[in-house]
């Protein structure tokens, strides 16, 4: 299962402000694309009542959750929003408990029991986020797992708060947690070292029940696992999901445009150049069989392949293009065409039509007569 937290974690990214209409569109469209659960924000967030009302209006309340701190007295507000689920966060690392909350492990566990009990009395599904789990020794996490299960939680989420997990350690931690509790185990992976998507996938492979994701990986600092990347891999490569990748890609662009974010043209799944090639080896191979270099047909993402010729072009790529358009056997000098392509495309790579036009010009250019020989 994927849990989209664009409206909670993503909304915490520096400089990001989602207009109300975009928040509703994100909520509606990620569910339509195939995502099972959405965190619509945090308790106390400006406008949270409007988003909760929109969830009910669109018949999505059962697919939505709200984040709240682990405090039993505030859960009545969640119930009044008409939502069915709450996700509470409580740190499990000694440093967070001592320096941030300034409470003991015993006090934290008591607070957890009271919060879970109150949520259940209100008819709420409650999942417990174990903050900074990646920094905590396993023996420090264990009492929180066991207490959450005994108190009646519906799931636990292991958070890589500082983004320090590797795929291996993430998978190992998920397997360990499942040996301790029968509760569904999810993960929340930050991307400080560029491993969030890999960590999420490895957690799911290790038997994790869900992974938190956000559009474009938006979140605190370097962000978290990207929805379009995790869903894309599972849909396009594994075929274990059936997410609407065209819709998710379009939503990424809407989010980037609306928030003023600069979208890297080489950004996985969402970038505009991910099916663009100029290198001679790649262009030659793509012309022979696109599957040699591309992970999936561009049409699966609502895109088209874009091949260019320029300073990086090789002889094979030029031969392939000329052959496809019937120019190879017409007396065209391939080496001459290649030299012109590299020269003219050094600053701005050429489209196929420009290369063909150049070849035709060279073909129609009269060759200089040989100089007379003298005896």
Short mmCIF file of C-alpha atoms in Angstrom, two decimals:
data_model
loop_
_atom_site.label_atom_id
_atom_site.label_comp_id
_atom_site.label_asym_id
_atom_site.label_seq_id
_atom_site.Cartn_x
_atom_site.Cartn_y
_atom_site.Cartn_z
CA UNK A 1 0.00 0.00 0.00
CA UNK A 2 1.11 3.57 -0.66
CA UNK A 3 0.20 6.41 1.68
CA UNK A 4 0.45 9.82 0.05
CA UNK A 5 1.48 12.56 2.44
CA UNK A 6 1.93 15.43 -0.02
CA UNK A 7 -0.63 17.48 1.92
CA UNK A 8 1.14 16.86 5.23
CA UNK A 9 4.86 16.15 4.77
CA UNK A 10 4.95 17.85 1.36
CA UNK A 11 3.26 20.96 2.72
CA UNK A 12 6.08 21.25 5.27
CA UNK A 13 8.69 21.76 2.53
CA UNK A 14 10.39 25.15 2.64
CA UNK A 15 8.60 27.74 0.49
CA UNK A 16 5.72 25.43 -0.49
CA UNK A 17 2.19 26.76 -0.19
CA UNK A 18 -0.60 24.73 -1.79
CA UNK A 19 -3.65 26.78 -2.84
CA UNK A 20 -6.89 25.32 -1.53
CA UNK A 21 -8.07 24.21 -4.96
CA UNK A 22 -4.79 22.39 -5.58
CA UNK A 23 -5.05 20.61 -2.23
CA UNK A 24 -8.44 19.26 -3.21
CA UNK A 25 -7.14 18.22 -6.62
CA UNK A 26 -4.17 16.41 -5.07
CA UNK A 27 -6.47 14.58 -2.66
CA UNK A 28 -8.89 13.58 -5.40
CA UNK A 29 -6.41 12.76 -8.15
CA UNK A 30 -3.90 10.67 -6.21
CA UNK A 31 -6.75 8.43 -5.05
CA UNK A 32 -8.09 8.20 -8.59
CA UNK A 33 -4.61 7.28 -9.78
CA UNK A 34 -4.54 4.32 -7.42
CA UNK A 35 -3.10 5.49 -4.08
CA UNK A 36 -4.83 3.78 -1.16
CA UNK A 37 -4.47 6.33 1.65
CA UNK A 38 -3.91 10.09 1.93
CA UNK A 39 -2.71 12.18 4.86
CA UNK A 40 -4.55 15.46 4.37
CA UNK A 41 -2.44 17.50 6.79
CA UNK A 42 -1.82 17.94 10.48
CA UNK A 43 -4.14 18.91 13.29
CA UNK A 44 -4.14 22.68 13.60
CA UNK A 45 -3.05 23.34 10.03
CA UNK A 46 -4.76 26.37 8.47
CA UNK A 47 -7.72 25.30 6.34
CA UNK A 48 -7.69 21.67 7.51
CA UNK A 49 -11.45 21.83 8.06
CA UNK A 50 -11.98 22.73 4.41
CA UNK A 51 -9.89 19.80 3.18
CA UNK A 52 -11.67 17.41 5.54
CA UNK A 53 -15.00 18.69 4.24
CA UNK A 54 -13.81 18.20 0.65
CA UNK A 55 -12.83 14.63 1.49
CA UNK A 56 -16.37 13.96 2.70
CA UNK A 57 -17.87 15.75 -0.30
CA UNK A 58 -15.93 13.55 -2.72
CA UNK A 59 -16.65 10.38 -0.77
CA UNK A 60 -13.01 9.99 0.27
CA UNK A 61 -13.20 10.37 4.05
CA UNK A 62 -12.57 6.65 4.57
CA UNK A 63 -9.32 6.97 2.58
CA UNK A 64 -8.02 9.95 4.57
CA UNK A 65 -6.07 10.40 7.76
CA UNK A 66 -4.77 13.37 9.68
CA UNK A 67 -1.51 13.63 11.62
CA UNK A 68 -1.53 14.64 15.27
CA UNK A 69 0.95 14.60 18.14
CA UNK A 70 0.61 11.75 20.60
CA UNK A 71 -1.69 13.52 23.07
CA UNK A 72 -4.99 11.91 24.06
CA UNK A 73 -6.82 15.13 24.87
CA UNK A 74 -6.75 16.51 21.32
CA UNK A 75 -8.26 13.57 19.44
CA UNK A 76 -11.83 14.77 19.90
CA UNK A 77 -11.04 17.47 17.34
CA UNK A 78 -10.08 14.81 14.81
CA UNK A 79 -13.39 13.02 15.26
CA UNK A 80 -15.28 16.28 14.71
CA UNK A 81 -13.63 16.65 11.30
CA UNK A 82 -15.51 13.58 10.11
CA UNK A 83 -12.37 11.56 9.39
CA UNK A 84 -11.93 7.89 10.20
CA UNK A 85 -8.19 7.70 10.87
CA UNK A 86 -5.51 9.51 12.81
CA UNK A 87 -1.75 9.06 12.65
CA UNK A 88 0.06 10.06 15.82
CA UNK A 89 3.78 10.58 16.15
CA UNK A 90 5.98 9.81 19.13
CA UNK A 91 9.78 9.66 19.18
CA UNK A 92 11.50 6.42 20.15
CA UNK A 93 15.16 7.47 20.13
CA UNK A 94 16.63 8.38 23.53
CA UNK A 95 17.92 11.71 22.23
CA UNK A 96 14.49 12.84 20.99
CA UNK A 97 12.75 11.80 24.20
CA UNK A 98 15.32 13.50 26.41
CA UNK A 99 16.14 16.64 24.45
CA UNK A 100 12.91 17.35 22.58
CA UNK A 101 10.01 16.09 24.70
CA UNK A 102 12.00 15.95 27.94
CA UNK A 103 10.15 12.87 29.13
CA UNK A 104 11.22 9.37 30.11
CA UNK A 105 10.48 6.18 28.18
CA UNK A 106 7.91 5.23 30.83
CA UNK A 107 6.11 8.55 30.43
CA UNK A 108 6.16 8.20 26.65
CA UNK A 109 4.64 4.72 26.82
CA UNK A 110 1.94 5.91 29.21
CA UNK A 111 1.10 8.74 26.84
CA UNK A 112 0.95 6.27 23.95
CA UNK A 113 -1.45 3.95 25.78
CA UNK A 114 -3.75 6.84 26.72
CA UNK A 115 -3.76 8.23 23.17
CA UNK A 116 -4.55 4.89 21.56
CA UNK A 117 -7.30 4.24 24.10
CA UNK A 118 -8.93 7.60 23.46
CA UNK A 119 -8.74 7.15 19.68
CA UNK A 120 -10.44 3.77 19.89
CA UNK A 121 -13.16 5.16 22.18
CA UNK A 122 -13.87 7.77 19.49
CA UNK A 123 -14.09 5.10 16.79
CA UNK A 124 -10.89 6.19 15.07
CA UNK A 125 -8.38 3.99 13.30
CA UNK A 126 -5.02 4.91 14.82
CA UNK A 127 -1.56 4.25 13.41
CA UNK A 128 1.49 5.11 15.48
CA UNK A 129 4.48 6.81 13.90
CA UNK A 130 7.71 5.89 15.68
CA UNK A 131 9.83 8.96 15.05
CA UNK A 132 13.60 8.71 14.63
CA UNK A 133 13.43 4.92 14.56
CA UNK A 134 16.48 4.80 12.28
CA UNK A 135 18.62 6.42 15.00
CA UNK A 136 17.32 4.30 17.86
CA UNK A 137 18.76 0.96 18.96
CA UNK A 138 16.31 -1.88 18.37
CA UNK A 139 15.91 -2.52 22.08
CA UNK A 140 14.65 1.07 22.45
CA UNK A 141 12.02 0.57 19.73
CA UNK A 142 10.75 -2.78 21.00
CA UNK A 143 8.69 -1.56 23.98
CA UNK A 144 6.88 0.92 21.72
CA UNK A 145 5.98 -1.83 19.25
CA UNK A 146 4.71 -4.15 21.97
CA UNK A 147 2.82 -1.38 23.77
CA UNK A 148 1.17 -0.14 20.57
CA UNK A 149 -0.09 -3.65 19.85
CA UNK A 150 -1.35 -4.32 23.36
CA UNK A 151 -3.12 -0.94 23.51
CA UNK A 152 -5.00 -1.63 20.28
CA UNK A 153 -3.23 0.42 17.59
CA UNK A 154 -4.02 -0.47 13.99
CA UNK A 155 -0.49 -0.08 12.63
CA UNK A 156 2.98 1.30 13.28
CA UNK A 157 5.17 3.45 11.09
CA UNK A 158 8.98 3.38 11.34
CA UNK A 159 10.41 6.79 10.51
CA UNK A 160 13.86 7.40 9.08
CA UNK A 161 13.73 10.93 10.44
CA UNK A 162 17.33 11.87 9.54
CA UNK A 163 17.47 10.01 6.23
CA UNK A 164 20.29 7.70 7.30
CA UNK A 165 18.91 4.27 6.41
CA UNK A 166 20.33 2.28 3.54
CA UNK A 167 18.06 -0.11 1.64
CA UNK A 168 19.63 -3.01 3.53
CA UNK A 169 19.23 -1.54 7.01
CA UNK A 170 15.71 -0.40 6.19
CA UNK A 171 14.69 -3.89 5.08
CA UNK A 172 16.36 -5.48 8.10
CA UNK A 173 14.56 -3.12 10.48
CA UNK A 174 11.19 -3.86 8.88
CA UNK A 175 11.76 -7.61 9.13
CA UNK A 176 12.83 -7.24 12.76
CA UNK A 177 9.75 -5.15 13.60
CA UNK A 178 7.49 -7.77 12.07
CA UNK A 179 9.09 -10.38 14.30
CA UNK A 180 8.09 -8.30 17.33
CA UNK A 181 4.54 -7.28 16.44
CA UNK A 182 1.59 -8.58 14.45
CA UNK A 183 0.61 -5.02 13.56
CA UNK A 184 0.99 -3.80 9.97
CA UNK A 185 4.35 -2.04 9.64
CA UNK A 186 4.93 0.97 7.38
CA UNK A 187 7.90 3.23 6.70
CA UNK A 188 8.50 6.95 6.31
CA UNK A 189 11.85 7.48 4.56
CA UNK A 190 13.65 10.81 4.19
CA UNK A 191 15.91 11.47 1.22
CA UNK A 192 18.93 13.21 2.74
CA UNK A 193 21.31 10.81 0.97
CA UNK A 194 19.16 10.09 -2.07
CA UNK A 195 17.97 6.67 -0.89
CA UNK A 196 14.34 7.32 0.08
CA UNK A 197 12.75 5.70 -2.97
CA UNK A 198 15.08 2.69 -2.76
CA UNK A 199 14.41 2.39 0.97
CA UNK A 200 10.64 2.45 0.45
CA UNK A 201 10.82 -0.25 -2.21
CA UNK A 202 13.09 -2.43 -0.07
CA UNK A 203 10.77 -2.00 2.91
CA UNK A 204 7.85 -3.24 0.81
CA UNK A 205 9.96 -6.11 -0.52
CA UNK A 206 10.79 -7.02 3.09
CA UNK A 207 7.09 -7.41 3.82
CA UNK A 208 6.26 -3.87 4.91
CA UNK A 209 2.57 -3.09 4.60
CA UNK A 210 2.91 0.44 3.32
CA UNK A 211 5.33 3.24 2.46
CA UNK A 212 4.79 6.97 2.84
CA UNK A 213 5.29 8.95 -0.38
CA UNK A 214 4.72 12.46 -1.69
CA UNK A 215 4.51 14.04 -5.12
CA UNK A 216 8.02 15.01 -6.32
CA UNK A 217 9.29 13.69 -2.97
CA UNK A 218 8.34 16.99 -1.32
CA UNK A 219 8.98 17.25 2.39
CA UNK A 220 11.27 18.57 5.09
CA UNK A 221 14.90 19.15 4.04
CA UNK A 222 15.63 16.84 1.08
CA UNK A 223 12.11 15.43 1.14
CA UNK A 224 10.91 11.81 1.25
CA UNK A 225 10.19 8.91 -1.09
CA UNK A 226 8.63 10.22 -4.31
CA UNK A 227 5.15 8.95 -5.11
CA UNK A 228 5.72 8.96 -8.86
CA UNK A 229 8.99 7.01 -8.49
CA UNK A 230 7.75 4.32 -6.12
CA UNK A 231 4.41 3.92 -7.91
CA UNK A 232 6.18 4.09 -11.27
CA UNK A 233 8.59 1.27 -10.48
CA UNK A 234 5.88 -0.96 -9.03
CA UNK A 235 3.52 -0.25 -11.95
CA UNK A 236 5.86 -0.08 -14.94
CA UNK A 237 8.53 -2.61 -13.95
CA UNK A 238 7.03 -4.96 -11.38
CA UNK A 239 3.43 -4.75 -12.65
CA UNK A 240 2.39 -5.27 -9.01
CA UNK A 241 0.33 -2.07 -9.07
CA UNK A 242 -1.87 -0.40 -11.66
CA UNK A 243 -1.39 3.28 -10.89
CA UNK A 244 -2.33 5.81 -13.56
CA UNK A 245 1.18 7.07 -14.25
CA UNK A 246 0.08 9.62 -16.85
CA UNK A 247 -2.16 11.28 -14.26
CA UNK A 248 0.53 11.21 -11.58
CA UNK A 249 3.07 12.74 -13.95
CA UNK A 250 0.62 15.49 -14.89
CA UNK A 251 -0.09 16.14 -11.22
CA UNK A 252 3.64 16.52 -10.57
CA UNK A 253 3.77 19.28 -13.18
CA UNK A 254 0.71 21.01 -11.72
CA UNK A 255 2.27 20.97 -8.27
CA UNK A 256 5.58 22.32 -9.59
CA UNK A 257 3.87 25.07 -11.59
CA UNK A 258 1.46 26.12 -8.85
CA UNK A 259 4.13 26.29 -6.16
CA UNK A 260 6.81 27.89 -8.33
CA UNK A 261 9.14 24.92 -7.95
CA UNK A 262 11.82 24.41 -10.58
CA UNK A 263 11.39 20.94 -12.04
CA UNK A 264 14.66 19.37 -13.16
CA UNK A 265 14.19 18.18 -16.78
CA UNK A 266 16.01 14.98 -15.79
CA UNK A 267 13.83 14.33 -12.72
CA UNK A 268 12.85 10.67 -12.66
CA UNK A 269 9.37 10.06 -14.11
CA UNK A 270 8.39 13.75 -14.09
CA UNK A 271 11.23 15.36 -16.07
CA UNK A 272 10.69 16.39 -19.69
CA UNK A 273 14.02 14.98 -20.92
CA UNK A 274 13.82 11.45 -19.50
CA UNK A 275 13.21 10.00 -22.98
CA UNK A 276 15.62 12.34 -24.78
CA UNK A 277 18.98 11.02 -26.04
CA UNK A 278 21.89 12.44 -28.04
CA UNK A 279 24.75 10.05 -27.28
CA UNK A 280 25.60 8.06 -30.38
CA UNK A 281 25.59 4.69 -28.62
CA UNK A 282 22.15 5.30 -27.13
CA UNK A 283 20.55 6.76 -30.25
CA UNK A 284 21.89 3.90 -32.37
CA UNK A 285 20.52 1.35 -29.88
CA UNK A 286 17.17 3.12 -29.51
CA UNK A 287 16.69 3.14 -33.28
CA UNK A 288 17.38 -0.60 -33.37
CA UNK A 289 15.25 -1.52 -30.33
CA UNK A 290 13.99 1.04 -27.75
CA UNK A 291 13.81 -1.64 -25.08
CA UNK A 292 17.61 -1.89 -25.11
CA UNK A 293 17.92 1.39 -23.21
CA UNK A 294 14.50 2.52 -21.99
CA UNK A 295 12.84 1.04 -18.87
CA UNK A 296 9.38 1.36 -20.42
CA UNK A 297 7.74 2.84 -23.53
CA UNK A 298 7.39 6.64 -23.16
CA UNK A 299 3.70 6.33 -23.99
CA UNK A 300 3.15 4.71 -20.58
CA UNK A 301 3.90 8.14 -19.13
CA UNK A 302 2.06 10.11 -21.79
CA UNK A 303 5.35 11.08 -23.45
CA UNK A 304 7.18 10.63 -26.75
CA UNK A 305 10.73 9.55 -27.49
CA UNK A 306 12.99 12.43 -28.54
CA UNK A 307 16.23 11.64 -30.35
CA UNK A 308 18.84 14.27 -31.16
CA UNK A 309 22.08 14.36 -33.15
CA UNK A 310 25.08 16.52 -32.29
CA UNK A 311 28.60 16.55 -30.92
CA UNK A 312 28.03 13.25 -29.09
CA UNK A 313 26.69 11.43 -32.17
CA UNK A 314 28.44 8.37 -33.54
CA UNK A 315 28.60 6.86 -36.99
CA UNK A 316 26.09 4.12 -36.16
CA UNK A 317 23.36 6.59 -35.18
CA UNK A 318 23.82 8.54 -38.42
CA UNK A 319 23.82 5.36 -40.50
CA UNK A 320 20.60 4.19 -38.81
CA UNK A 321 18.84 7.48 -39.55
CA UNK A 322 19.98 7.71 -43.17
CA UNK A 323 19.10 4.07 -43.78
CA UNK A 324 15.59 4.50 -42.39
CA UNK A 325 14.94 7.33 -44.83
CA UNK A 326 16.45 5.74 -47.90
CA UNK A 327 19.47 7.98 -48.17
CA UNK A 328 22.19 5.50 -47.37
CA UNK A 329 22.35 4.00 -50.83
CA UNK A 330 22.04 7.31 -52.67
CA UNK A 331 25.68 8.23 -52.59
CA UNK A 332 25.64 10.10 -49.29
CA UNK A 333 29.04 10.31 -47.64
CA UNK A 334 28.32 9.16 -44.10
CA UNK A 335 31.57 10.52 -42.71
CA UNK A 336 30.87 13.90 -44.24
CA UNK A 337 27.36 13.97 -42.77
CA UNK A 338 28.72 12.93 -39.37
CA UNK A 339 31.34 15.68 -39.46
CA UNK A 340 28.71 18.29 -40.29
CA UNK A 341 26.34 16.95 -37.59
CA UNK A 342 29.03 17.19 -34.95
CA UNK A 343 30.03 20.66 -36.08
CA UNK A 344 26.54 22.16 -36.40
CA UNK A 345 25.14 20.33 -33.38
CA UNK A 346 27.95 21.26 -31.00
CA UNK A 347 25.97 24.15 -29.50
CA UNK A 348 22.42 23.01 -30.20
CA UNK A 349 21.74 19.32 -31.01
CA UNK A 350 19.85 18.71 -34.25
CA UNK A 351 16.47 17.14 -34.79
CA UNK A 352 16.21 14.18 -37.16
CA UNK A 353 14.63 16.39 -39.83
CA UNK A 354 17.58 18.78 -39.67
CA UNK A 355 20.07 15.94 -40.11
CA UNK A 356 18.15 14.59 -43.10
CA UNK A 357 17.99 18.06 -44.63
CA UNK A 358 21.74 18.44 -44.12
CA UNK A 359 22.37 15.06 -45.75
CA UNK A 360 20.18 16.01 -48.71
CA UNK A 361 22.04 19.28 -49.14
CA UNK A 362 25.39 17.48 -49.15
CA UNK A 363 24.01 14.95 -51.62
CA UNK A 364 22.93 17.70 -54.01
CA UNK A 365 26.11 19.73 -53.67
CA UNK A 366 28.24 19.22 -56.80
CA UNK A 367 31.57 17.72 -55.94
CA UNK A 368 34.57 19.73 -57.03
CA UNK A 369 36.23 18.41 -60.22
CA UNK A 370 39.59 16.78 -59.63
CA UNK A 371 42.60 18.94 -60.39
CA UNK A 372 44.26 18.16 -63.74
CA UNK A 373 47.43 16.14 -63.52
CA UNK A 374 50.63 17.43 -65.07
CA UNK A 375 53.41 15.45 -66.58
#
